[in-house]
Coordinates of C-alpha atoms in Angstrom, one line a residue:
Chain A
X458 CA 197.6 40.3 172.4
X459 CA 194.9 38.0 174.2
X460 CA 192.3 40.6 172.6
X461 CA 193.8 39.3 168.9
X462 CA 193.7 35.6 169.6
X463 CA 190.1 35.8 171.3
X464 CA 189.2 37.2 167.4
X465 CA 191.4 35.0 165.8
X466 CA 188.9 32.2 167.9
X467 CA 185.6 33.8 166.7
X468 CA 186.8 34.3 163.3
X469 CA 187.9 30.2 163.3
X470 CA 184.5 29.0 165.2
X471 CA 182.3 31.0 162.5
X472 CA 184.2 28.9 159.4
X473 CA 183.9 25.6 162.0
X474 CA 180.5 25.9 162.3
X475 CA 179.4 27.0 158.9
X476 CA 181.4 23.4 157.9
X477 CA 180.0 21.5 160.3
X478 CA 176.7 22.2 159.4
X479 CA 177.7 21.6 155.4
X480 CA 178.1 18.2 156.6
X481 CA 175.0 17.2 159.0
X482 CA 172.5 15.7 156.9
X483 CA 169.3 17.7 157.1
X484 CA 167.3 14.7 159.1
X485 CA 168.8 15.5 162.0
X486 CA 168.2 19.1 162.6
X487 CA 166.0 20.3 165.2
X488 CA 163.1 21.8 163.7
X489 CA 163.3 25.6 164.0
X490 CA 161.0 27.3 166.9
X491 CA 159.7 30.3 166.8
X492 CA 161.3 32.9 168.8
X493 CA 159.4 33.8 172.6
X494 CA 160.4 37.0 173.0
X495 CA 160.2 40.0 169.9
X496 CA 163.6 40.3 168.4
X497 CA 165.4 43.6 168.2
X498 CA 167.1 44.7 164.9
X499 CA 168.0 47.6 162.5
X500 CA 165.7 48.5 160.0
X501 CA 168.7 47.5 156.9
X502 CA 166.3 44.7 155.0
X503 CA 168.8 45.2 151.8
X504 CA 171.2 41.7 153.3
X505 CA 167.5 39.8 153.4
X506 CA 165.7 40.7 151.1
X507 CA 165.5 37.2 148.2
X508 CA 166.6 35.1 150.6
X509 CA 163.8 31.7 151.2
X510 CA 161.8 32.2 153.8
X511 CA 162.1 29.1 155.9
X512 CA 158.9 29.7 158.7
X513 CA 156.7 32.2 159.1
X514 CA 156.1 33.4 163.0
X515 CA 153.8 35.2 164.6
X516 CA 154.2 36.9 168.3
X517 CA 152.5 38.9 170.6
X518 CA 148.7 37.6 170.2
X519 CA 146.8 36.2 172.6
X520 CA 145.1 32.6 171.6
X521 CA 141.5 33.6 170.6
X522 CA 143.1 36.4 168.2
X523 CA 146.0 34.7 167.4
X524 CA 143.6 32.1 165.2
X525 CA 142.3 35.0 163.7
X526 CA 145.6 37.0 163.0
X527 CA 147.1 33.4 161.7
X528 CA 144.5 32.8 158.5
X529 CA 145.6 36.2 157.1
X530 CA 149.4 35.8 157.3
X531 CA 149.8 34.3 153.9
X532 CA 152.0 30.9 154.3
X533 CA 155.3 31.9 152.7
X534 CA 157.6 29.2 153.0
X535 CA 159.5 28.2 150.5
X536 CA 159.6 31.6 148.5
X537 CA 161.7 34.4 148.3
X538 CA 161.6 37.3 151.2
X539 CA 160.4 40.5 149.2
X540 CA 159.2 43.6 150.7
X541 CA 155.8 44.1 148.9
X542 CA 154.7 40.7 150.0
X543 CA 155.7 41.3 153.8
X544 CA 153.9 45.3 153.3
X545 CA 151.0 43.4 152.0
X546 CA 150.8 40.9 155.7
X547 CA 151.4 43.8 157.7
X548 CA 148.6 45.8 155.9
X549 CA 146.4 42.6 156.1
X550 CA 146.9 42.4 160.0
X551 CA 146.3 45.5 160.2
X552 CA 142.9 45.5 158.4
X553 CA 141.5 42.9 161.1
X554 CA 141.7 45.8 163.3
X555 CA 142.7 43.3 166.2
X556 CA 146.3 45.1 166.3
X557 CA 147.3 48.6 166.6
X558 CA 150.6 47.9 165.3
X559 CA 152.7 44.9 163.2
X560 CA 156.4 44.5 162.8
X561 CA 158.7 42.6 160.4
X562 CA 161.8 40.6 161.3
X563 CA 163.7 38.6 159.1
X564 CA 166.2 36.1 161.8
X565 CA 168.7 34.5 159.4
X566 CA 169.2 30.9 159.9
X567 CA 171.3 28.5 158.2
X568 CA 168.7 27.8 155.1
X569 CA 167.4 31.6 155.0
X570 CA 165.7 33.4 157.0
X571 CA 162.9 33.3 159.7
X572 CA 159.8 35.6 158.7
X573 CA 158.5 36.9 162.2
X574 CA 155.7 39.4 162.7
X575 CA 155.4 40.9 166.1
X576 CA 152.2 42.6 166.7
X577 CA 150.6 45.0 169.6
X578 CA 147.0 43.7 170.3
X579 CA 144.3 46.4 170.5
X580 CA 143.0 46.5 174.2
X581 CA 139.2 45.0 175.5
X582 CA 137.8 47.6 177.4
X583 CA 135.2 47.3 179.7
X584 CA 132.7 50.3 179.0
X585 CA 132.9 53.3 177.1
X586 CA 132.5 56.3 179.7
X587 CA 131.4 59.9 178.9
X588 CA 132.7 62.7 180.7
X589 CA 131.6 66.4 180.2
X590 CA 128.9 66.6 177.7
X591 CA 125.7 68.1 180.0
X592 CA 123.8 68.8 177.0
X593 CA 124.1 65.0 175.5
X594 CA 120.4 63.3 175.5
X595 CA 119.8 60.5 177.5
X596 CA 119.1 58.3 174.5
X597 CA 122.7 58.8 173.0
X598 CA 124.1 58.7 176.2
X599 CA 122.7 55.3 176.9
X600 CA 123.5 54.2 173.3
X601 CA 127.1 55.1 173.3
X602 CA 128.1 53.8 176.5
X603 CA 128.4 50.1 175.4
X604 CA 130.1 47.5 177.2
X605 CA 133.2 45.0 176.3
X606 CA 134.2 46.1 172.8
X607 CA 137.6 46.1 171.6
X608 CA 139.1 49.9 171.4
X609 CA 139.3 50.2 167.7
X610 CA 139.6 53.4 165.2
X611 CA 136.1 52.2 163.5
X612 CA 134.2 52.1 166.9
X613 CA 136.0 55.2 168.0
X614 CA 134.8 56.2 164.4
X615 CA 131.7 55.4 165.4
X616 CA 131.2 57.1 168.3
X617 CA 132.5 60.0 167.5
X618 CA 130.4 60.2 164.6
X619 CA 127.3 60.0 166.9
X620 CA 127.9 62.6 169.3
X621 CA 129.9 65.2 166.4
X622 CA 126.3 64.6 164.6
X623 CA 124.1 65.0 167.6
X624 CA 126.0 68.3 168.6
X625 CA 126.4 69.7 165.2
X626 CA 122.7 69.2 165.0
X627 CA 121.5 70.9 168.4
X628 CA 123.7 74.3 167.5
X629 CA 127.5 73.1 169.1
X630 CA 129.7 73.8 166.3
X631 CA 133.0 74.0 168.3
X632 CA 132.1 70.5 170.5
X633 CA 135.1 68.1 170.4
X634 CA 135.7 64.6 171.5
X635 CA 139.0 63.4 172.8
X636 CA 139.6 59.6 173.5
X637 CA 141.5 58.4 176.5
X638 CA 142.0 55.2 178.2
X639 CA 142.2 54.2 181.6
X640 CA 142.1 51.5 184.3
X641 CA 139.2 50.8 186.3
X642 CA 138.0 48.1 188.9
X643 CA 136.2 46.2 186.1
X644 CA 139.2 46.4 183.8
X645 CA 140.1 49.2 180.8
X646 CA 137.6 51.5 180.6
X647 CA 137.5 54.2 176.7
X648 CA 136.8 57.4 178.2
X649 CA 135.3 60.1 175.7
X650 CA 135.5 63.2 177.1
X651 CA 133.3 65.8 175.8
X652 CA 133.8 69.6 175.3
X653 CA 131.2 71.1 174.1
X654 CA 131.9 74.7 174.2
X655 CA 129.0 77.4 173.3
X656 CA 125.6 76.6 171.8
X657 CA 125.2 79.0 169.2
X658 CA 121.9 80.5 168.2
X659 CA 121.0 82.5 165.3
X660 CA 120.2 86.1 166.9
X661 CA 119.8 87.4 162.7
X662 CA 120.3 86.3 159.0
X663 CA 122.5 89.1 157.2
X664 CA 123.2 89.8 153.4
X665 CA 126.1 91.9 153.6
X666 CA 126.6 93.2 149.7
X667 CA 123.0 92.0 148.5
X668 CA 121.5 94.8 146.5
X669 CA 120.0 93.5 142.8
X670 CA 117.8 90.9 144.6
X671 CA 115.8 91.8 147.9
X672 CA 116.2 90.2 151.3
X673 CA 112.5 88.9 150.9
X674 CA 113.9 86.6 148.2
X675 CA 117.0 85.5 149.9
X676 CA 115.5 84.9 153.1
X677 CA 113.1 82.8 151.3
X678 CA 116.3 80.9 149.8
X679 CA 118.3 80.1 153.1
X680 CA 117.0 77.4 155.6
X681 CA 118.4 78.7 158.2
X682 CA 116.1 80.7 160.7
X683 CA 116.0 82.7 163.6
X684 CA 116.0 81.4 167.4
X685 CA 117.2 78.1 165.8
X686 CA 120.2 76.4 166.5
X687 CA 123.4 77.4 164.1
X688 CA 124.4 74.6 162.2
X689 CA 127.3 74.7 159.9
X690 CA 125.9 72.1 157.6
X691 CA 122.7 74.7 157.2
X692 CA 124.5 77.2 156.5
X693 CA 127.1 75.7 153.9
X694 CA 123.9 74.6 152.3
X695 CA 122.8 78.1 152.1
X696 CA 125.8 79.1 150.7
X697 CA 125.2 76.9 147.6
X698 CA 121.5 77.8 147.6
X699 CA 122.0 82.0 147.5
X700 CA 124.1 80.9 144.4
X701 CA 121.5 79.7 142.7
X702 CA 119.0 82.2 143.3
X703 CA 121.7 84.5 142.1
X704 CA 122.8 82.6 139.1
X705 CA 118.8 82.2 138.0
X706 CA 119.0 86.1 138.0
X707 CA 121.6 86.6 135.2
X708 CA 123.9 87.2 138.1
X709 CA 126.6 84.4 137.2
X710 CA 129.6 86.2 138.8
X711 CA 128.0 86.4 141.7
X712 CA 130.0 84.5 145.0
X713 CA 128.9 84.5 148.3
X714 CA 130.9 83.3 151.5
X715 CA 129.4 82.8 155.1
X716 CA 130.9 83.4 158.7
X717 CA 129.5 83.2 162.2
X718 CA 129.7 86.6 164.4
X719 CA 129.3 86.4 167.6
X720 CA 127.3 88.6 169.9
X721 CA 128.7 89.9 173.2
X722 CA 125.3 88.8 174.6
X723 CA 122.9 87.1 175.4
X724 CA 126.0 83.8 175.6
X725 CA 125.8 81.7 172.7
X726 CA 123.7 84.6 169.8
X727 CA 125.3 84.5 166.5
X728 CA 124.4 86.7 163.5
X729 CA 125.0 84.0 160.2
X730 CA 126.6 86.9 157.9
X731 CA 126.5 85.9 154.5
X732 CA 129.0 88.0 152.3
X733 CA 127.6 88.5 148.8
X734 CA 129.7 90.3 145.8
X735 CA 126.9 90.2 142.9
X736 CA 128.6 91.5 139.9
X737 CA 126.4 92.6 136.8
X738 CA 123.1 91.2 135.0
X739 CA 124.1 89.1 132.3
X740 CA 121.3 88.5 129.4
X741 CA 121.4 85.4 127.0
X742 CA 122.5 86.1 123.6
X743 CA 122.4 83.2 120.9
X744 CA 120.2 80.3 121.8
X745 CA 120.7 77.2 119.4
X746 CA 120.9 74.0 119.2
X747 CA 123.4 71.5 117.6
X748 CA 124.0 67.7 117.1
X749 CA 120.7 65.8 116.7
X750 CA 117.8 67.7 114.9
X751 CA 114.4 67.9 116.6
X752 CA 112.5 69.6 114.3
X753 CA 113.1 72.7 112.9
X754 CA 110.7 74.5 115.6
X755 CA 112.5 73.4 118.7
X756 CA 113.8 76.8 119.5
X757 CA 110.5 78.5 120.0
X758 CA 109.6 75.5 122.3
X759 CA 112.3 77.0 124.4
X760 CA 111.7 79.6 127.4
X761 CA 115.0 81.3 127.1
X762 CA 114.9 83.7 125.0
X763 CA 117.6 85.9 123.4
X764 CA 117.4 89.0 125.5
X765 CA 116.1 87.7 128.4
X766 CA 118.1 87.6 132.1
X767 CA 119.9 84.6 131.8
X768 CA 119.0 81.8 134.4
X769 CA 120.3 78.6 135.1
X770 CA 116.5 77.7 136.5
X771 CA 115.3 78.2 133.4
X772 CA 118.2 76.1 131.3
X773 CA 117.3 73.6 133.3
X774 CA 113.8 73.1 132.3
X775 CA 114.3 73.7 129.1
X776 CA 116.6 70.8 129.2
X777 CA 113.9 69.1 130.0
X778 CA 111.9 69.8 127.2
X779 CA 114.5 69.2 124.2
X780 CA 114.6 65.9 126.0
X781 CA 110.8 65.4 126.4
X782 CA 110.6 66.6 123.1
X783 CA 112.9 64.4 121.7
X784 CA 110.6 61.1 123.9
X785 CA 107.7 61.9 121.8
X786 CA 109.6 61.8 118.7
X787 CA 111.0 58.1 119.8
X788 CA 114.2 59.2 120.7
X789 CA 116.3 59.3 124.0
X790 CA 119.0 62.1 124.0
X791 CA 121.5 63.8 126.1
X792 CA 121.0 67.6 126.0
X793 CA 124.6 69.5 126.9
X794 CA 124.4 73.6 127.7
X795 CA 127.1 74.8 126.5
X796 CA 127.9 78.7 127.2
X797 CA 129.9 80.9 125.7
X798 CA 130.5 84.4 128.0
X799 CA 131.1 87.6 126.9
X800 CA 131.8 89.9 129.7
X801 CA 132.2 93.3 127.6
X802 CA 128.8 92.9 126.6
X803 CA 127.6 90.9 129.9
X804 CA 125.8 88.6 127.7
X805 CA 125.8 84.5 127.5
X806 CA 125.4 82.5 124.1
X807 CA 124.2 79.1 124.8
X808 CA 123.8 76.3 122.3
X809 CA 122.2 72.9 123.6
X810 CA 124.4 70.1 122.3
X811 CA 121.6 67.5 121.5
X812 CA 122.7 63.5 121.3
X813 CA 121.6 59.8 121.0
X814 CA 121.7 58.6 125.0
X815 CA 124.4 55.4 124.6
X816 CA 122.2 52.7 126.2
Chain B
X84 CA 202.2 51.7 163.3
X85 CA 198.2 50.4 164.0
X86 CA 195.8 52.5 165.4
X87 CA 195.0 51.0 168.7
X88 CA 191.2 50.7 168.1
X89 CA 192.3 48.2 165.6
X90 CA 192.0 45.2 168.2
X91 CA 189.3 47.1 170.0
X92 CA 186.0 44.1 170.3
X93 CA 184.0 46.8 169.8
X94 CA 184.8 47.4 166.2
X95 CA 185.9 43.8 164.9
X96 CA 183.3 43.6 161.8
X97 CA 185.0 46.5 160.6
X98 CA 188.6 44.8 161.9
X99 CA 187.9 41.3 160.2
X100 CA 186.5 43.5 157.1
X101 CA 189.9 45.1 156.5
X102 CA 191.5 41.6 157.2
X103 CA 189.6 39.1 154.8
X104 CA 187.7 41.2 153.2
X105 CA 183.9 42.7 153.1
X106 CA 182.2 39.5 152.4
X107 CA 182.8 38.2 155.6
X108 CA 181.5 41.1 157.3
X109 CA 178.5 40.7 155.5
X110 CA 178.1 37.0 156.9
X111 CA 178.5 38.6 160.1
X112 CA 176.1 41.4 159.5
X113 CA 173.2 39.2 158.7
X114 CA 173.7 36.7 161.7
X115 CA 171.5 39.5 163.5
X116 CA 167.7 39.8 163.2
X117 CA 166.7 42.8 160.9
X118 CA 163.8 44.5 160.8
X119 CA 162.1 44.4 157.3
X120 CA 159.6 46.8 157.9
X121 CA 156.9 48.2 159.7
X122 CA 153.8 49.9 160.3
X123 CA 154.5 53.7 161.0
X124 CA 152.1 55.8 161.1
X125 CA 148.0 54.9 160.7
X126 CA 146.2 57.8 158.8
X127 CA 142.6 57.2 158.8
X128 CA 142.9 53.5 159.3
X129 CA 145.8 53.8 156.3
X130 CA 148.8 52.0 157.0
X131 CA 152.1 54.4 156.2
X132 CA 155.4 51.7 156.4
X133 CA 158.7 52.8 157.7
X134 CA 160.2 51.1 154.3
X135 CA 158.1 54.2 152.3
X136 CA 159.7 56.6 154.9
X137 CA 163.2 56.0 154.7
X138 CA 163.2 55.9 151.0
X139 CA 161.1 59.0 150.8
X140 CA 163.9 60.4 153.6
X141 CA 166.9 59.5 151.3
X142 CA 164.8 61.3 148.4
X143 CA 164.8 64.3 150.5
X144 CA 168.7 64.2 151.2
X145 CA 169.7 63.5 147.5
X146 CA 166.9 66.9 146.7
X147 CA 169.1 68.7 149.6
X148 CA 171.7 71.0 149.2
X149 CA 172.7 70.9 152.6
X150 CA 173.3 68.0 154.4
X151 CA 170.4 66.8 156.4
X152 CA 170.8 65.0 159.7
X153 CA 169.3 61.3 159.0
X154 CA 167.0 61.2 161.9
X155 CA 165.6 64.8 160.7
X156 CA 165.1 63.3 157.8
X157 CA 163.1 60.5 158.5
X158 CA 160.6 63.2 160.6
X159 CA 160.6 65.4 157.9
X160 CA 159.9 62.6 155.3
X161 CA 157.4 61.2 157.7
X162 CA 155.4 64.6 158.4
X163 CA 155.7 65.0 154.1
X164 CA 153.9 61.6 153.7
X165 CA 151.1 62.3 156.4
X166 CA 150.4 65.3 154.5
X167 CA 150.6 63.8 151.0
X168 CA 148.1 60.8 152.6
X169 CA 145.8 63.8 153.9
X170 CA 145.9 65.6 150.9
X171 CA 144.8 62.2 148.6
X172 CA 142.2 61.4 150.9
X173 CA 140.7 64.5 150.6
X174 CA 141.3 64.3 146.9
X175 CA 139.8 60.9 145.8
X176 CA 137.8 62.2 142.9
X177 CA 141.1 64.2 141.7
X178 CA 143.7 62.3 139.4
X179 CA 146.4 62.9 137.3
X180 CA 147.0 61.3 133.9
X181 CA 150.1 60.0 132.6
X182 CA 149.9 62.6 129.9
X183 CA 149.6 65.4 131.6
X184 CA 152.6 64.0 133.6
X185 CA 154.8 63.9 130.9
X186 CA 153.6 67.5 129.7
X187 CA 154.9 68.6 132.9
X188 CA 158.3 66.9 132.5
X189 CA 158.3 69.1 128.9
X190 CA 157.8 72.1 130.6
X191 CA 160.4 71.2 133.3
X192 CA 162.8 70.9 129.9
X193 CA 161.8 73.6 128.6
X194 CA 161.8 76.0 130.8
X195 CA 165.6 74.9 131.9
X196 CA 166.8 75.4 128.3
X197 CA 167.3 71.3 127.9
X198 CA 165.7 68.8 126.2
X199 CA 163.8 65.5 127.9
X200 CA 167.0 63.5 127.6
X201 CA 169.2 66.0 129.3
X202 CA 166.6 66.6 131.9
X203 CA 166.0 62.8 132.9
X204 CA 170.2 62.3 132.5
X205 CA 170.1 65.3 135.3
X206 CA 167.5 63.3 137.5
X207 CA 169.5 60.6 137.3
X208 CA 172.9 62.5 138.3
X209 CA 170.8 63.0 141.9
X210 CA 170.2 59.6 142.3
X211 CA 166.5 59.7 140.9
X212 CA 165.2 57.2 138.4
X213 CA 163.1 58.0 135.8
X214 CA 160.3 56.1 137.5
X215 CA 160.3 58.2 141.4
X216 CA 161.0 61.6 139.4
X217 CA 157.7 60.5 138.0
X218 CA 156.0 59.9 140.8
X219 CA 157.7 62.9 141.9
X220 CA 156.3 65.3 139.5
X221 CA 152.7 63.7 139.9
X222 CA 152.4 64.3 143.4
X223 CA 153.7 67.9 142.7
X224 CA 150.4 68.2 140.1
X225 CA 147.7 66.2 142.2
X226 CA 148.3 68.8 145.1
X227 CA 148.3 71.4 142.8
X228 CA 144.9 70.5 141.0
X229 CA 143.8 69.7 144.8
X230 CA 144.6 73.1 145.8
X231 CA 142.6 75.2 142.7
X232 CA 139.6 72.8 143.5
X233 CA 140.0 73.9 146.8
X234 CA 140.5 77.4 146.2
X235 CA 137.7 77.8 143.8
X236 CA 135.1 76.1 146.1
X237 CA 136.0 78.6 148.8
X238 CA 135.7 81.3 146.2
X239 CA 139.9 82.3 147.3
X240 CA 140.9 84.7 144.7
X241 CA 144.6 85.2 143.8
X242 CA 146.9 87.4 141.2
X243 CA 149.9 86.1 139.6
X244 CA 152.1 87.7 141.7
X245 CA 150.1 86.3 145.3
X246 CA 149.3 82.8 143.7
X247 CA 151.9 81.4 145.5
X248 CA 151.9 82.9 148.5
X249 CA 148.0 82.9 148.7
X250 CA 148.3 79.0 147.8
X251 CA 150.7 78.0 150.4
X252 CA 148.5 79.7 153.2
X253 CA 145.0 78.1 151.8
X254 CA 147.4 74.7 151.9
X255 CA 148.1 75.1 155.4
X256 CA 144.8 76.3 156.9
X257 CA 143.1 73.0 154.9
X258 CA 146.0 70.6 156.2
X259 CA 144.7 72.1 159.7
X260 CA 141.5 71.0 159.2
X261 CA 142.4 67.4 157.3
X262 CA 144.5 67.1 160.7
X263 CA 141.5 67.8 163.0
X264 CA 139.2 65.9 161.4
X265 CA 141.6 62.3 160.7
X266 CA 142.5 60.1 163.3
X267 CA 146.8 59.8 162.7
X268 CA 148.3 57.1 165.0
X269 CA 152.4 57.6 165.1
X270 CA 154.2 54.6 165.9
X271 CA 157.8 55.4 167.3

């Protein structure tokens, strides 16, 4: 029974107060103060959404960043809480890269609702300290280890960008870089620890399935070379570059893949394996041209010939001289190959699709 | 006879609701602070917001034939949005028009034996509009287009009947990778 009256009470006091206040002129309220401590509510914006934003607040910022942090918050008073605007102050903070996180509280009040953004400020540390990376030069090491910065995804960015680079470069494929932080006696230090796992170096250079074009011409091709390091970014490079020297042989089917083996000794000797399936010659059928006329001897100005091993090389120069051609004659043009393939007969038609260059 | 959790404290919104009515539980709903959003997850210095979450997570549940658990749903909704923010990064040049959007919502018609009217009454019977089926259906094509870009650079060759299969694997082994190489921050 006491239990019913007690809610009877509340239920009263909430209409009481809601009156009282109906009444008070507006002079005499206490101007509203932010809230000290971060307040604690369901996500369930839905009942706050359109309702005027009477202050804006801002918690959990220390002075100096707190100024900063404050001239992005865009001043909404007055308007109508929506969630885009209140995405786009959250994203903002975020973007100073001063806080690793921002939350959004909407405190009801009697005229509408308190805006409050709570944010987590991204820790000073002290030095940046490497662990476990022997092989790292001196230079770098000196260079990364910088002093009183704020621990922030670009400068973690950064330095991981340094040392993937450096290692990638001197044959570490597998080398990672984990961040940690800790305390220290001079405050929070980042740690980057380092594993750098094998150095790989090329032991050979294989063409497994290479038989229309010799392993003098691809070896010329490839950059990468015995006894030097094994970097990936080589040998994705070579990839691209054994496919050209295949598709400027009329091979245009060709593909070619690459993988590291590694040898059970000496530690660290890799064969770089590239895997070639060549596919047939094709020879160039049809050469002509369309769209803007250069004279009606351009095609014997033009080294592909019908019959002859098709070769994107070759295209490519006589590209340039349909459009050198074309200078001479006053005009600036766009040439377009276009191909047509017929893989019964293994043969290409091209026709260059000649145009006035839009200036 | 009332049930005696009637006049328990603990439940008197719910107890003032059935005496005077839901509006005054609302007024007592919104005396509390609420939390109107915030920042989730960072993906490569890319903000993902609980709000995106929780709608993507009722999405999920209204795509569901079974019932799904609310809190699974927000971690699977969560995971799905990491990967979709992965998967555009990588992506950037890649787009999908509005066009070839709205082929695809043809073909959806089609090949259910309905017509574009029937088919966006259906999406609206599972609590879709017109405008998240969409978006939807977009995402569905940009990670497709992302995955035969993908597929083709890496010279992955596939029948029709291992497309799928072969497509799903290539999909996880590059999310592996997008995952190694971004810097994700969860925020519980």
């Amino acid at each position: 029974m006491s239990r019913a009256l007690l809610l009877v009470c509340l239920v009263s006091l909430g209409c009481a107060t809601t009156k009282t206040a109906e009444v008070k002129p507006a002079a005499t309220e206490a101007p509203l103060a932010c809230p000290t401590k971060e307040p604690t509510g369901a996500f369930d914006p839905a009942f706050v959404l359109g309702q005027p934003i009477v202050k804006v607040c801002l918690l959990g910022a220390g002075d100096e960043t707190y100024l900063r942090l404050h001239e992005v918050v865009v001043p909404r008073e007055g308007h109508a809480l929506d969630a885009i605007s209140v995405r786009d102050d959250l994203s903002e903070l975020y973007r100073t890269e001063l806080i690793r996180d921002a939350r959004a509280f909407a405190e009801p009040t009697k005229k509408g609702v308190m805006l409050v953004y709570a944010v987590t400020e991204r820790a000073m540390v002290s030095q940046v300290v490497i662990e476990g990376a022997p092989s790292l030069s001196h230079e770098l090491r000196y260079e990364l280890q910088v002093r009183s910065i704020r621990d922030t995804p670009s400068q973690r960015a950064r330095l991981l960008e340094a040392a993937s680079t450096f290692y990638e470069e001197a044959g570490f494929p597998r080398a990672s870089v984990e961040f940690d932080t800790r305390a220290s006696k001079t405050g929070t230090e980042l740690v980057m620890r380092v594993t750098e796992g094998p150095r790989f170096v090329v032991h050979a250079v294989r063409f497994d399935g290479a038989k229309k074009l010799t392993t003098k011409i691809l070896e010329n091709a490839v950059q990468t070379r015995i006894n030097s390091p094994a970097r990936q970014a080589f040998i994705d490079r070579d990839v691209l570059l054994l496919s050209s020297a295949y598709f400027d042989n009329g091979l245009v089917l060709a593909t070619v893949s690459s993988k590291l083996e590694e040898l059970p000794s000496p530690p660290g000797a890799v064969d770089v394996v590239f895997t070639i399936v060549e596919g047939d010659v094709f020879t160039t059928g049809a050469v002509t041209t369309k769209g803007l006329s250069l004279g009606a001897d351009v095609q014997k100005s033009l080294e592909l010939k019908k019959g002859s091993v098709f070769s994107r090389a070759v295209i490519q120069r006589d590209l340039e001289r349909l459009k050198a051609r074309a200078q001479k004659q006053g005009l600036v043009v766009e040439v377009t190959p276009l191909t047509t393939i017929d893989s019964a007969k293994k043969r290409i038609d091209l026709t260059y699709e000649i145009a006035a260059k839009p200036e | 006879m009332l049930a005696p959790t009637f006049w328990s404290l603990a439940n008197w919104p719910e107890t003032v609701a059935r005496m005077f009515g839901t509006s005054v539980v609302l007024a007592v709903a919104v005396a509390q602070p609420v939390l109107v959003d915030r920042i989730a997850v960072v993906i490569d210095g890319q903000p993902l917001f609980h709000s995106a979450i929780v709608a993507r997570a009722k999405r999920g549940v209204i795509n569901a034939t079974a019932k799904e658990d609310p809190k699974q749903a927000f971690l699977r909704a969560r995971a799905e949005l990491i990967e979709a923010t992965l998967i555009a990064n990588d992506g950037k040049l890649l787009s999908v028009t509005n066009d070839e959007v709205e082929l695809a919502l043809d073909e959806v018609a089609k090949s259910n034996s309905i017509t574009r009217t029937q088919l966006e009454a259906a999406a609206r019977e599972q609590g879709l509009v017109m405008r998240e089926y969409r978006e939807m259906v977009r995402d569905q094509l940009f990670e497709m287009r992302w995955l035969m870009v993908r597929a083709s650079e890496r010279g992955v060759k596939a029948t029709d009947s291992d497309r799928m299969q072969v497509y799903a694997n290539l999909r996880v082994t590059l999310l592996e990778q997008l995952r190694k190489h971004a810097i994700i921050e969860v925020f519980e």
